[in-house]
Amino acid sequence: MKLTLSGTHKEIGQHIGQLYRSWGKKELYIPKISNDVYEQQIAIYRQYFPRYLEWLEGIAMGAGFNRDDTVKSYTAGFLDLVSRPRSNCSVFGLHKNGEVYIGRDYDWRAASEEISKQLSVQFTDRAYSFTALTDMGTWKMGAPGDQSSYVVVPEDAWNEHGLFVCINGAPGLSASTGMSCLHIVQAAIEQCKTTAEATEFITKVPCND
């Protein structure tokens, strides 16, 4: 299935929120530490990815969630996901005949294959449009979650300038503040044209993972 979204960050977020509502999402995961780190997390996102906060405002509107709860969930909900990695993903790039080919495996959750989607995002507010893959926030082992647990988040993405950014993810070994690596992928793909720009941006963003 392909999800196609267009508009400003707030409008796209509102569309995602409406999808969440249609899928039966009625609550947000908000970790206990969210109040303690809220101001610090907000400061990081305002500095490095301010439009993501507009995206979250739209999600809150579309889904009918409290705005502050939505911001806490998305900017701090991943901070207590701490465990030893069980497996590791791999990715590579290959230059051939003037083209770049990307290959990867996916060792996170086998259940993701059934529900993963292609995400096409066209912005109207000064951000680079992109295409991405999302596993819809799969967390449980063995079987995909029901629609009410879906989370639309770009993981592997390429933008209108041909820049490709992806992650090889696993739960962190220790809790720390900073931007989610998934959000860094989105921030880089929206704001950078070249690999050099993306590398410079990614290395300076505080990352919790």
PDB file of N, CA and C in Angstrom, residues 10 28 30 38 42 46 50 52-61 63-75:
ATOM      1  N   LYS A  10       1.889  21.042   8.825  1.00  0.00           N
ATOM      2  CA  LYS A  10       0.702  20.958   9.682  1.00  0.00           C
ATOM      3  C   LYS A  10      -0.435  20.227   8.975  1.00  0.00           C
ATOM      4  N   LEU A  28      -2.116   7.651  23.335  1.00  0.00           N
ATOM      5  CA  LEU A  28      -0.710   7.855  23.030  1.00  0.00           C
ATOM      6  C   LEU A  28       0.151   7.252  24.133  1.00  0.00           C
ATOM      7  N   ILE A  30       2.994   7.799  26.514  1.00  0.00           N
ATOM      8  CA  ILE A  30       3.751   8.905  27.103  1.00  0.00           C
ATOM      9  C   ILE A  30       4.561   8.347  28.265  1.00  0.00           C
ATOM     10  N   TYR A  38      10.917  17.281  28.968  1.00  0.00           N
ATOM     11  CA  TYR A  38      10.101  17.964  27.967  1.00  0.00           C
ATOM     12  C   TYR A  38      10.771  19.225  27.423  1.00  0.00           C
ATOM     13  N   ILE A  42      12.089  19.718  23.603  1.00  0.00           N
ATOM     14  CA  ILE A  42      11.488  20.755  22.770  1.00  0.00           C
ATOM     15  C   ILE A  42      12.564  21.691  22.230  1.00  0.00           C
ATOM     16  N   ARG A  46      13.202  22.382  18.317  1.00  0.00           N
ATOM     17  CA  ARG A  46      13.058  23.751  17.816  1.00  0.00           C
ATOM     18  C   ARG A  46      14.320  24.205  17.082  1.00  0.00           C
ATOM     19  N   PRO A  50      12.309  22.389  13.540  1.00  0.00           N
ATOM     20  CA  PRO A  50      11.117  23.079  14.055  1.00  0.00           C
ATOM     21  C   PRO A  50       9.824  22.711  13.338  1.00  0.00           C
ATOM     22  N   TYR A  52       8.881  19.908  12.446  1.00  0.00           N
ATOM     23  CA  TYR A  52       8.317  18.661  12.961  1.00  0.00           C
ATOM     24  C   TYR A  52       7.292  18.950  14.049  1.00  0.00           C
ATOM     25  N   LEU A  53       7.487  20.023  14.787  1.00  0.00           N
ATOM     26  CA  LEU A  53       6.510  20.402  15.809  1.00  0.00           C
ATOM     27  C   LEU A  53       5.194  20.837  15.166  1.00  0.00           C
ATOM     28  N   GLU A  54       5.270  21.433  13.972  1.00  0.00           N
ATOM     29  CA  GLU A  54       4.055  21.756  13.226  1.00  0.00           C
ATOM     30  C   GLU A  54       3.366  20.470  12.753  1.00  0.00           C
ATOM     31  N   TRP A  55       4.180  19.508  12.329  1.00  0.00           N
ATOM     32  CA  TRP A  55       3.678  18.178  11.918  1.00  0.00           C
ATOM     33  C   TRP A  55       2.903  17.555  13.078  1.00  0.00           C
ATOM     34  N   LEU A  56       3.470  17.641  14.287  1.00  0.00           N
ATOM     35  CA  LEU A  56       2.819  17.055  15.458  1.00  0.00           C
ATOM     36  C   LEU A  56       1.546  17.805  15.831  1.00  0.00           C
ATOM     37  N   GLU A  57       1.548  19.112  15.666  1.00  0.00           N
ATOM     38  CA  GLU A  57       0.341  19.888  15.937  1.00  0.00           C
ATOM     39  C   GLU A  57      -0.792  19.428  15.020  1.00  0.00           C
ATOM     40  N   GLY A  58      -0.440  19.160  13.751  1.00  0.00           N
ATOM     41  CA  GLY A  58      -1.445  18.664  12.820  1.00  0.00           C
ATOM     42  C   GLY A  58      -1.958  17.292  13.207  1.00  0.00           C
ATOM     43  N   ILE A  59      -1.055  16.396  13.641  1.00  0.00           N
ATOM     44  CA  ILE A  59      -1.475  15.065  14.084  1.00  0.00           C
ATOM     45  C   ILE A  59      -2.468  15.179  15.234  1.00  0.00           C
ATOM     46  N   ALA A  60      -2.165  16.050  16.196  1.00  0.00           N
ATOM     47  CA  ALA A  60      -3.065  16.237  17.344  1.00  0.00           C
ATOM     48  C   ALA A  60      -4.445  16.698  16.889  1.00  0.00           C
ATOM     49  N   MET A  61      -4.463  17.638  15.952  1.00  0.00           N
ATOM     50  CA  MET A  61      -5.739  18.147  15.446  1.00  0.00           C
ATOM     51  C   MET A  61      -6.518  17.053  14.726  1.00  0.00           C
ATOM     52  N   ALA A  63      -6.247  13.741  14.873  1.00  0.00           N
ATOM     53  CA  ALA A  63      -6.606  12.566  15.667  1.00  0.00           C
ATOM     54  C   ALA A  63      -7.489  12.914  16.856  1.00  0.00           C
ATOM     55  N   GLY A  64      -7.558  14.210  17.195  1.00  0.00           N
ATOM     56  CA  GLY A  64      -8.342  14.613  18.359  1.00  0.00           C
ATOM     57  C   GLY A  64      -7.601  14.414  19.663  1.00  0.00           C
ATOM     58  N   PHE A  65      -6.248  14.460  19.604  1.00  0.00           N
ATOM     59  CA  PHE A  65      -5.431  14.302  20.810  1.00  0.00           C
ATOM     60  C   PHE A  65      -5.088  15.666  21.393  1.00  0.00           C
ATOM     61  N   ASN A  66      -4.746  15.680  22.662  1.00  0.00           N
ATOM     62  CA  ASN A  66      -4.213  16.877  23.285  1.00  0.00           C
ATOM     63  C   ASN A  66      -2.861  17.207  22.651  1.00  0.00           C
ATOM     64  N   ARG A  67      -2.647  18.477  22.324  1.00  0.00           N
ATOM     65  CA  ARG A  67      -1.419  18.861  21.620  1.00  0.00           C
ATOM     66  C   ARG A  67      -0.172  18.555  22.439  1.00  0.00           C
ATOM     67  N   ASP A  68      -0.155  18.953  23.722  1.00  0.00           N
ATOM     68  CA  ASP A  68       1.039  18.726  24.551  1.00  0.00           C
ATOM     69  C   ASP A  68       1.320  17.238  24.724  1.00  0.00           C
ATOM     70  N   ASP A  69       0.260  16.445  24.882  1.00  0.00           N
ATOM     71  CA  ASP A  69       0.450  14.998  25.010  1.00  0.00           C
ATOM     72  C   ASP A  69       1.053  14.418  23.740  1.00  0.00           C
ATOM     73  N   THR A  70       0.620  14.922  22.581  1.00  0.00           N
ATOM     74  CA  THR A  70       1.154  14.448  21.313  1.00  0.00           C
ATOM     75  C   THR A  70       2.632  14.778  21.191  1.00  0.00           C
ATOM     76  N   VAL A  71       3.005  15.999  21.548  1.00  0.00           N
ATOM     77  CA  VAL A  71       4.412  16.404  21.481  1.00  0.00           C
ATOM     78  C   VAL A  71       5.248  15.566  22.440  1.00  0.00           C
ATOM     79  N   LYS A  72       4.759  15.336  23.639  1.00  0.00           N
ATOM     80  CA  LYS A  72       5.493  14.510  24.603  1.00  0.00           C
ATOM     81  C   LYS A  72       5.674  13.085  24.092  1.00  0.00           C
ATOM     82  N   SER A  73       4.626  12.532  23.502  1.00  0.00           N
ATOM     83  CA  SER A  73       4.693  11.159  23.020  1.00  0.00           C
ATOM     84  C   SER A  73       5.735  11.014  21.920  1.00  0.00           C
ATOM     85  N   TYR A  74       5.732  11.940  20.958  1.00  0.00           N
ATOM     86  CA  TYR A  74       6.610  11.808  19.794  1.00  0.00           C
ATOM     87  C   TYR A  74       8.041  12.260  20.057  1.00  0.00           C
ATOM     88  N   THR A  75       8.239  13.179  20.989  1.00  0.00           N
ATOM     89  CA  THR A  75       9.600  13.654  21.248  1.00  0.00           C
ATOM     90  C   THR A  75      10.260  12.961  22.434  1.00  0.00           C
TER      91      THR A  75
END
